[in-house]
mmCIF file of C-alpha atoms in Angstrom:
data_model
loop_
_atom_site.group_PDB
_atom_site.id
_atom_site.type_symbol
_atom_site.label_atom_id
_atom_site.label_comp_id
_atom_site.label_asym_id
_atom_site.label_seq_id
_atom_site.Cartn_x
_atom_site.Cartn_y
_atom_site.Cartn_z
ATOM 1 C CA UNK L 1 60.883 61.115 -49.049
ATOM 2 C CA UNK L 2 57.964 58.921 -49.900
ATOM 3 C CA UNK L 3 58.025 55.479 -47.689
ATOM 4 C CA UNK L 4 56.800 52.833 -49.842
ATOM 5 C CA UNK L 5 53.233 51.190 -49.229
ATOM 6 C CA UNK L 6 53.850 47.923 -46.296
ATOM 7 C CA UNK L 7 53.698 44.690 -48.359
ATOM 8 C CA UNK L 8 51.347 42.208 -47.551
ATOM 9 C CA UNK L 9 52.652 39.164 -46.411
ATOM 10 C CA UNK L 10 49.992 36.009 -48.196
ATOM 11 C CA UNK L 11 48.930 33.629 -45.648
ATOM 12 C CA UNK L 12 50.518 29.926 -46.407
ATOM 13 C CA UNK L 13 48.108 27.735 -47.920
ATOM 14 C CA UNK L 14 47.079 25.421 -45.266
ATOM 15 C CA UNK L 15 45.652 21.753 -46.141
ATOM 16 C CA UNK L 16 42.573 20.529 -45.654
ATOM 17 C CA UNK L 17 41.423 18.591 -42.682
ATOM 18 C CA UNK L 18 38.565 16.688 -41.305
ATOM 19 C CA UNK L 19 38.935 17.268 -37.995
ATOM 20 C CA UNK L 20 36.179 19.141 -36.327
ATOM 21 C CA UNK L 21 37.440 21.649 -34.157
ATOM 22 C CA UNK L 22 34.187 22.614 -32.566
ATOM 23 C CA UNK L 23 34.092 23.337 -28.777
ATOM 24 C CA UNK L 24 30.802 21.092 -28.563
ATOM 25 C CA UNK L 25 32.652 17.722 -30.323
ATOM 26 C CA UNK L 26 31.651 14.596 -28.585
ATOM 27 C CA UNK L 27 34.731 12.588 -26.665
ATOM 28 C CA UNK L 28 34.782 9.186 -27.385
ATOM 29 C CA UNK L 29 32.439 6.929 -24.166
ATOM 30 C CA UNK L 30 34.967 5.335 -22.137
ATOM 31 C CA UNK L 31 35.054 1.774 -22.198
ATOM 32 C CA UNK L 32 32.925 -0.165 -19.541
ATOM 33 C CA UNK L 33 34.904 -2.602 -17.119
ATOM 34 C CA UNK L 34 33.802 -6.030 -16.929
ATOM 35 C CA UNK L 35 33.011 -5.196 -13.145
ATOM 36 C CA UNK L 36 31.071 -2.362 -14.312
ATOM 37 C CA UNK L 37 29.505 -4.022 -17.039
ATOM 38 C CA UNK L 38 28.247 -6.588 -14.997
ATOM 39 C CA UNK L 39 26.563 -4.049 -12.011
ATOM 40 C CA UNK L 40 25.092 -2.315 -14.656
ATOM 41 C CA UNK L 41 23.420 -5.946 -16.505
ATOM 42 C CA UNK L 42 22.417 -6.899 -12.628
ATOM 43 C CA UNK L 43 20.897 -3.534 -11.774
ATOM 44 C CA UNK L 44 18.462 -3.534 -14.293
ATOM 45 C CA UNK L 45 15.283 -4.087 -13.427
ATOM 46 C CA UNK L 46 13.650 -7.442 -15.117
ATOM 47 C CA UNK L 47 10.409 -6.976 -17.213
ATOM 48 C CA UNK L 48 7.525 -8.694 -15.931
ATOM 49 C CA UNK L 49 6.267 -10.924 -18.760
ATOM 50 C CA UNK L 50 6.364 -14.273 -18.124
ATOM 51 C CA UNK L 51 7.585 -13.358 -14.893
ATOM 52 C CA UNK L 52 5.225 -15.655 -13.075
ATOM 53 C CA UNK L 53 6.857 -18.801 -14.731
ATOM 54 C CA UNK L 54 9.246 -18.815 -11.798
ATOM 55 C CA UNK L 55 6.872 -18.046 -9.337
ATOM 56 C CA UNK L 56 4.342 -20.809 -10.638
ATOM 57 C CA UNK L 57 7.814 -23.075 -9.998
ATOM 58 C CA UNK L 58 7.814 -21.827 -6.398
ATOM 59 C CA UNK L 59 4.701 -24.059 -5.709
ATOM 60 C CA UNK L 60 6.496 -26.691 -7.066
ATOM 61 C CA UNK L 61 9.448 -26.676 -4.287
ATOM 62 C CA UNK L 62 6.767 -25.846 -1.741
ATOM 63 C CA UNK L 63 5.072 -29.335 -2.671
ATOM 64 C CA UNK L 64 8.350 -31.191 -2.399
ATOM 65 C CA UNK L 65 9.384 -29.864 0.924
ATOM 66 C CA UNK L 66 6.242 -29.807 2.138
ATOM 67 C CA UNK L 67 5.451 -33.400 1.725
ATOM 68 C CA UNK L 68 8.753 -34.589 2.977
ATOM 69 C CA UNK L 69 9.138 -32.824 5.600
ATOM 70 C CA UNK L 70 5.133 -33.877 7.263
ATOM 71 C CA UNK L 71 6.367 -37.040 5.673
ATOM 72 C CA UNK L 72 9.327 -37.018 8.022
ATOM 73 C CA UNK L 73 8.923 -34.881 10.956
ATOM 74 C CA UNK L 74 4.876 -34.073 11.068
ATOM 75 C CA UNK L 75 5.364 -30.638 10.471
ATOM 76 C CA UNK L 76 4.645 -28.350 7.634
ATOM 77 C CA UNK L 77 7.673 -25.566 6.432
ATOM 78 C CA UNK L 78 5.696 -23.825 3.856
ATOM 79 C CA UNK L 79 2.000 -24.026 4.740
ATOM 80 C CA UNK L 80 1.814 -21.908 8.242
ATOM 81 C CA UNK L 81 -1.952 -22.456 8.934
ATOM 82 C CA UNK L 82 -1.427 -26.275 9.537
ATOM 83 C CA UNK L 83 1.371 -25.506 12.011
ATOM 84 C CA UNK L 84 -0.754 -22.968 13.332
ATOM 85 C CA UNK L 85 -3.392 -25.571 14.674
ATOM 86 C CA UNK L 86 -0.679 -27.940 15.397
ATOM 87 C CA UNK L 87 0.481 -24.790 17.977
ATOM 88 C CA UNK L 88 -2.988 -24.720 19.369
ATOM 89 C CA UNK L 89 -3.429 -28.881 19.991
ATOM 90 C CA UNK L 90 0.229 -28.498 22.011
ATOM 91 C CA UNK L 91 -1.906 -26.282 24.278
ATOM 92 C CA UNK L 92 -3.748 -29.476 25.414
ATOM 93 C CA UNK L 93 -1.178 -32.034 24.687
ATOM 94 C CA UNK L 94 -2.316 -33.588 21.283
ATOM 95 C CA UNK L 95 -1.903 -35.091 19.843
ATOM 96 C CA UNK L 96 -0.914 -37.969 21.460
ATOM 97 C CA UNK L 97 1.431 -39.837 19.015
ATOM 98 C CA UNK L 98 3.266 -36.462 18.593
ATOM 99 C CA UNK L 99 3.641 -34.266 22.369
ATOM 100 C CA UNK L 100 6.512 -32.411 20.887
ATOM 101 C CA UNK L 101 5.057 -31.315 17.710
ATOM 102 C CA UNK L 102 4.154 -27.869 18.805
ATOM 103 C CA UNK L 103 8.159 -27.007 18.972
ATOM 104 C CA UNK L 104 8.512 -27.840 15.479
ATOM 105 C CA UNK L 105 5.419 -25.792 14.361
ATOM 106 C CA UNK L 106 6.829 -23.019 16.524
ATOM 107 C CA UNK L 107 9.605 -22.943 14.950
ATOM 108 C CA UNK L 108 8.933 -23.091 11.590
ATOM 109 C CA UNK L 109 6.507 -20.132 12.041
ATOM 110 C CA UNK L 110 9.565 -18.264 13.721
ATOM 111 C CA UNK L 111 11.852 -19.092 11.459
ATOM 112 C CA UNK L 112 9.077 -18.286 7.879
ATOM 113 C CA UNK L 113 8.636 -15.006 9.887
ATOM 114 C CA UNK L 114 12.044 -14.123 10.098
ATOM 115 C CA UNK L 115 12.295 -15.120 6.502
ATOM 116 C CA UNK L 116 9.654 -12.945 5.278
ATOM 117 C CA UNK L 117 10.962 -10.018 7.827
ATOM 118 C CA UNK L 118 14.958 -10.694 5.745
ATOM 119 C CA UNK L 119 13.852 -10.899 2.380
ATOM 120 C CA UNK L 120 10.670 -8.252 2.463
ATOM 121 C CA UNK L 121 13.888 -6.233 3.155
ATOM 122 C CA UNK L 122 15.043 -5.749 -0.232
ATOM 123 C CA UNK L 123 12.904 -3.368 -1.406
ATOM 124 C CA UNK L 124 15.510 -0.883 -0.023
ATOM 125 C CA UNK L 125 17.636 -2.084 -3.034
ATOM 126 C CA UNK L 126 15.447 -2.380 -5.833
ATOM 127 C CA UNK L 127 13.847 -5.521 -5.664
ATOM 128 C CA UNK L 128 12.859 -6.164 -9.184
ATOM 129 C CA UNK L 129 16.128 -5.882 -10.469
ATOM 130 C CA UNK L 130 18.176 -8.898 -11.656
ATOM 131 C CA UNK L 131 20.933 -8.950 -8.952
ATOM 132 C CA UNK L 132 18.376 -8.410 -6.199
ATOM 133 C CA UNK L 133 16.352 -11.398 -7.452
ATOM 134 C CA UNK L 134 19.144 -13.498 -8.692
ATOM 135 C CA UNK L 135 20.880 -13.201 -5.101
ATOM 136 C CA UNK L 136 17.803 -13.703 -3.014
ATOM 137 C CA UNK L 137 16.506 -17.085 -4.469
ATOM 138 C CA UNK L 138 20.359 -18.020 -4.381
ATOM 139 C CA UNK L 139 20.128 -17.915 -0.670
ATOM 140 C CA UNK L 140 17.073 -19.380 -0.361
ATOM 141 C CA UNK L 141 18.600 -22.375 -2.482
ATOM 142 C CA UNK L 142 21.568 -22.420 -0.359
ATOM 143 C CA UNK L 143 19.148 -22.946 2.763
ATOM 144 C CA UNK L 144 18.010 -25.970 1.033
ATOM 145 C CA UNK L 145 20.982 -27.604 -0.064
ATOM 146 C CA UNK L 146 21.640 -27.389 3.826
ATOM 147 C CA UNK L 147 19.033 -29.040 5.019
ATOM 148 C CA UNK L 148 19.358 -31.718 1.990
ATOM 149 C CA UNK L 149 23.007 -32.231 3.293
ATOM 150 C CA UNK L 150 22.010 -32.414 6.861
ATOM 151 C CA UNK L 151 18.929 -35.298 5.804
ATOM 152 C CA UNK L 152 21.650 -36.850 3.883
ATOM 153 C CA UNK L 153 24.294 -37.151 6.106
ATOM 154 C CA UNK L 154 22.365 -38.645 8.591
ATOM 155 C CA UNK L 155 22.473 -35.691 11.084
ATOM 156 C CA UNK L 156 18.516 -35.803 11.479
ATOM 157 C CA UNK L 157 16.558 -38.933 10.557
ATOM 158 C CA UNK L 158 14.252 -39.713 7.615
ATOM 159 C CA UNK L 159 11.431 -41.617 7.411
ATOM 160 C CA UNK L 160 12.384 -45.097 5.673
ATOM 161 C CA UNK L 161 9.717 -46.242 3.296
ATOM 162 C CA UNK L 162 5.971 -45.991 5.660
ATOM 163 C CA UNK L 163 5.863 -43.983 8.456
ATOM 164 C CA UNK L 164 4.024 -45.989 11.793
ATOM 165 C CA UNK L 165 3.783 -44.468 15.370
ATOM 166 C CA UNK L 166 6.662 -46.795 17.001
ATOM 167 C CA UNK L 167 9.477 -44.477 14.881
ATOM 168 C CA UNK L 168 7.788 -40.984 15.301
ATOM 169 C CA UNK L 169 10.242 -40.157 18.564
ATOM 170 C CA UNK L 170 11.066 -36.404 18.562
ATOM 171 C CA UNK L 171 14.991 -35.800 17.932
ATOM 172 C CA UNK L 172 16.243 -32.030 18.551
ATOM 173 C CA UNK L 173 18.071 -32.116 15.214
ATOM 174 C CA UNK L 174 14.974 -32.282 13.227
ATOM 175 C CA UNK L 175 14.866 -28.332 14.059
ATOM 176 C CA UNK L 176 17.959 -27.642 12.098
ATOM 177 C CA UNK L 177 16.892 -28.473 8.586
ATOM 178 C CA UNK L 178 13.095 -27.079 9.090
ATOM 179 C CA UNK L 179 14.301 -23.749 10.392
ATOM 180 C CA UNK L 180 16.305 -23.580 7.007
ATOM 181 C CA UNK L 181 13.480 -24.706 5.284
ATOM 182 C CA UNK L 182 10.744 -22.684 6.572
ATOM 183 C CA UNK L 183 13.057 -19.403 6.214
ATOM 184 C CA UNK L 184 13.733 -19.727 2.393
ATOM 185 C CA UNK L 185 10.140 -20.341 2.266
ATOM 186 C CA UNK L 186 9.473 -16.715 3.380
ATOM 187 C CA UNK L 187 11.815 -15.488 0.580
ATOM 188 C CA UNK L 188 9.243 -17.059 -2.345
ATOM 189 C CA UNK L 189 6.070 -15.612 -1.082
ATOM 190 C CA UNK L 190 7.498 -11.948 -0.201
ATOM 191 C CA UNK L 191 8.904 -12.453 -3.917
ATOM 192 C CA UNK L 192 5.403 -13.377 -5.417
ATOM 193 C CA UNK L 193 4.188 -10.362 -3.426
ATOM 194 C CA UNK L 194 7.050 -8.065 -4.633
ATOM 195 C CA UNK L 195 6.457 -8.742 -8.441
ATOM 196 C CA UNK L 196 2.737 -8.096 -7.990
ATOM 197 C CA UNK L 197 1.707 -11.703 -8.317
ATOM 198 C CA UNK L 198 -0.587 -11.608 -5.143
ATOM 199 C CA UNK L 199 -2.635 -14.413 -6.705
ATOM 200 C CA UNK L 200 0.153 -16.972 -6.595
ATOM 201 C CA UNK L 201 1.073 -17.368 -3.090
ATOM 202 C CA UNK L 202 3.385 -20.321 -3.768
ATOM 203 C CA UNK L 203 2.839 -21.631 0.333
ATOM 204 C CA UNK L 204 -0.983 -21.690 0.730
ATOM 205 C CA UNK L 205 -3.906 -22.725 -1.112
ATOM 206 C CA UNK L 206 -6.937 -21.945 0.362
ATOM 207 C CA UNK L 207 -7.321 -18.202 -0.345
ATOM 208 C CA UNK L 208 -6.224 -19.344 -4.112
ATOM 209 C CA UNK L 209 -8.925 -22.157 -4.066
ATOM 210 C CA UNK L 210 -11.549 -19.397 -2.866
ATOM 211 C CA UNK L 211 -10.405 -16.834 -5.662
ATOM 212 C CA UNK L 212 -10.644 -19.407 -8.381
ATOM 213 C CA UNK L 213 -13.774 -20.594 -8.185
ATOM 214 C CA UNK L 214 -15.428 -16.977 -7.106
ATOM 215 C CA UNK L 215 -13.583 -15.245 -10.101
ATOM 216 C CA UNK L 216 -16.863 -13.829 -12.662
ATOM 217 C CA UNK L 217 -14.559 -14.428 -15.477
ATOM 218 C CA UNK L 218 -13.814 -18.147 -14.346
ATOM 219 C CA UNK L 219 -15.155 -19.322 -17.890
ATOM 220 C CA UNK L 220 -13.698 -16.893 -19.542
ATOM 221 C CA UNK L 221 -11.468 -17.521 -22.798
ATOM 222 C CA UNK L 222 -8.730 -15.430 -21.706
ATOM 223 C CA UNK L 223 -7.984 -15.019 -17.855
ATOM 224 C CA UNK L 224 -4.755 -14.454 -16.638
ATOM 225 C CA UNK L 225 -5.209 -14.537 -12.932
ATOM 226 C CA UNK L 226 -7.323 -18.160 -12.979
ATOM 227 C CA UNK L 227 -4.600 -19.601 -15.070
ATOM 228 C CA UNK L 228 -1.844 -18.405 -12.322
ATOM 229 C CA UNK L 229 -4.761 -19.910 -10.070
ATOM 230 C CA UNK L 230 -4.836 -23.212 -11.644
ATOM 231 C CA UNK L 231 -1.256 -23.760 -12.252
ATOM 232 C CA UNK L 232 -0.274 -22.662 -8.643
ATOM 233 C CA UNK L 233 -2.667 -25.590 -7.498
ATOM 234 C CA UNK L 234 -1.283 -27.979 -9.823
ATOM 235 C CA UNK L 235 2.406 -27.063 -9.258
ATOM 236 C CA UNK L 236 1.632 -27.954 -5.234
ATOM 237 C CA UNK L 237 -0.050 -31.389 -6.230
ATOM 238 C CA UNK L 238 2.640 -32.207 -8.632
ATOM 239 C CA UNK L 239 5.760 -31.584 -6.292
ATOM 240 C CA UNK L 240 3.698 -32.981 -3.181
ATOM 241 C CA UNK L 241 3.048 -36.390 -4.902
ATOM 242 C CA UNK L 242 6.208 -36.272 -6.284
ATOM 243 C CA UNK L 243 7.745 -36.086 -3.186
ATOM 244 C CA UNK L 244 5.826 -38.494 -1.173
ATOM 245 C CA UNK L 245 6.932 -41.226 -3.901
ATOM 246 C CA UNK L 246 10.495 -39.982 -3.456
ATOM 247 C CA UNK L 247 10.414 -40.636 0.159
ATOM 248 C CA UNK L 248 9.308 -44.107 -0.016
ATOM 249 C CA UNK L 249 11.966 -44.898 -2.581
ATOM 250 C CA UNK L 250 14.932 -46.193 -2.068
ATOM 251 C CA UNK L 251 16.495 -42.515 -2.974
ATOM 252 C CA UNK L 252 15.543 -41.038 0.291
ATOM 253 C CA UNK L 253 13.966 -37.484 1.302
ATOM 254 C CA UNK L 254 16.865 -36.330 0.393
ATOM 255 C CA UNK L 255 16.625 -36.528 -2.998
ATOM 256 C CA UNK L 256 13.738 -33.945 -2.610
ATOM 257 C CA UNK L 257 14.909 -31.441 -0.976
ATOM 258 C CA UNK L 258 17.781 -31.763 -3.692
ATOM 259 C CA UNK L 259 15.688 -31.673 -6.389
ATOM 260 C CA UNK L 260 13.961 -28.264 -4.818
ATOM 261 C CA UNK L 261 17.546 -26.674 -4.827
ATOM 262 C CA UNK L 262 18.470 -27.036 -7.602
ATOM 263 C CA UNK L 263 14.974 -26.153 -9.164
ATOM 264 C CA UNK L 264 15.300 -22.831 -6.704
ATOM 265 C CA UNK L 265 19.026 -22.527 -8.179
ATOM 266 C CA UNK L 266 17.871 -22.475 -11.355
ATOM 267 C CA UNK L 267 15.322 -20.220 -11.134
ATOM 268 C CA UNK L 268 18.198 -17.960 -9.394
ATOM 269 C CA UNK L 269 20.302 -18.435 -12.835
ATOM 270 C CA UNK L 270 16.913 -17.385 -14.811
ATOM 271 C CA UNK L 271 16.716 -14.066 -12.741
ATOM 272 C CA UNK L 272 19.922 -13.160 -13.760
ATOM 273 C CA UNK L 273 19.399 -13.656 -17.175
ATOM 274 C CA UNK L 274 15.991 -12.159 -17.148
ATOM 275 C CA UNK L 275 15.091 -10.142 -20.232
ATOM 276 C CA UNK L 276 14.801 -6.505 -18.869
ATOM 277 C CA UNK L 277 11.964 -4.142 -18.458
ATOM 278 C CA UNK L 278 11.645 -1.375 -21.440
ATOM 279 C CA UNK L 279 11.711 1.924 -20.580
ATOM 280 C CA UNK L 280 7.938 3.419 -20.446
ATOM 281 C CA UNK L 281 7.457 6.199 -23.586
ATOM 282 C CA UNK L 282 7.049 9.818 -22.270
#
């Protein structure tokens, strides 16, 4: 008996589809948190153009607390050299109209050390990246509205239109608002130092005056570094004469050291929003 060939059985026709079955298609990204979002906007690192805008503004604040706080208490919270000689006359008394002074400069210069030693501390965490920046000059404004609250409030005195030697007596509390300012002062210069701006200090002027005038390229049409220079000088004058007039208003020193929060709180704001750094070509 012959068995009969086995019938093929035809495959059902099958319809087409788009769907690529490849082992190697993509997934879809998951979708970014608005926690995660916001770590990763902070984390980048800023891009240094322009950069020195806010740093330039840093010599503005130092002018105004500067000036009012010499203005008030004969002692500098910025500008460490002057309190450094003011350290040496205690050694012998002077001067006269001010025997306490060297506790002020002392601790100003303790308190802009520990500053520096603080903020020079976030280079651990990336220091030029938005968050870093953004939260450090947020502090430092924070130490100022603190010291503007203290002045204001009435917890330490404040000179009342011109200064004479029959209302320079030394009160203890005047230490609380210039250890607050001479710490966020710390924060601006180890910033300026951080961002590679070495020729903007933003709290002295003497090593800035020397660079300026001994640059080659001081004539030069284009020249970066003197303009930095030049501003940086200007900035200081501007926000010292501004707030020597401010104290001898009816406003008050306070209205200074307000004014320099809220210029350090913007510049906070600015860091935040900073336009980031583009990634170098290979």
């Amino acid at each position: 008996m012959v068995k009969n060939p086995p019938v093929e059985r035809q495959s059902e026709p099958t319809l087409p589809t788009t769907e690529d079955r490849s082992p190697n298609r993509s997934l879809p990204k998951p979708r970014q948190t608005a926690w995660q979002s916001a770590r990763s906007h902070l984390g980048n690192e800023i891009s240094l153009s322009h950069a020195d805008i806010p740093i330039i503004a840093c010599c503005l604040v130092s002018g105004l607390c500067d000036s009012s706080a010499y203005n008030a208490w004969s002692c500098f919270v910025s500008m460490q050299t002057g309190n450094t000689i003011f350290l040496a006359l205690g050694a012998s008394g002077q001067p006269t109209s001010h025997p306490d002074g060297w506790l002020k400069s002392l601790l100003s210069i303790a308190c802009f050390l520990c500053g520096c030693f603080c903020f020079a501390s976030t280079r651990l965490i990336n220091p030029k990246a938005r968050g870093t920046l953004a939260t450090s000059f947020l502090l430092q404004s924070i130490c100022i509205i603190v010291a503007a609250a203290l002045v204001q409030a009435h917890v330490v005195p404040e000179p009342k239109g011109l200064v004479t030697e029959n209302n320079l007596g030394f009160d203890p509390n005047e230490l609380l608002p210039l250890g607050f300012l001479a710490f966020q002062s710390g924060g601006q210069i180890v910033t300026s130092r951080l961002l590679g701006f070495n020729e903007v200090p933003t709290t002295v002027l003497t090593s800035v005056y020397c660079d300026l005038v001994s640059d080659p390229k001081i004539l030069a049409l284009e020249n970066v570094k003197r303009n930095r220079r030049a501003a940086a000088v200007l900035a200081i004058l501007i926000g010292g004469i501004a707030g020597g007039w401010i104290s001898r208003s009816l406003a008050g020193m306070s209205v200074s050291l307000w004014v320099a929060a809220a210029i350090k709180f913007g510049i906070a704001v600015s860091w935040s929003l900073w336009k980031p750094r583009t990634a170098s070509p290979l």
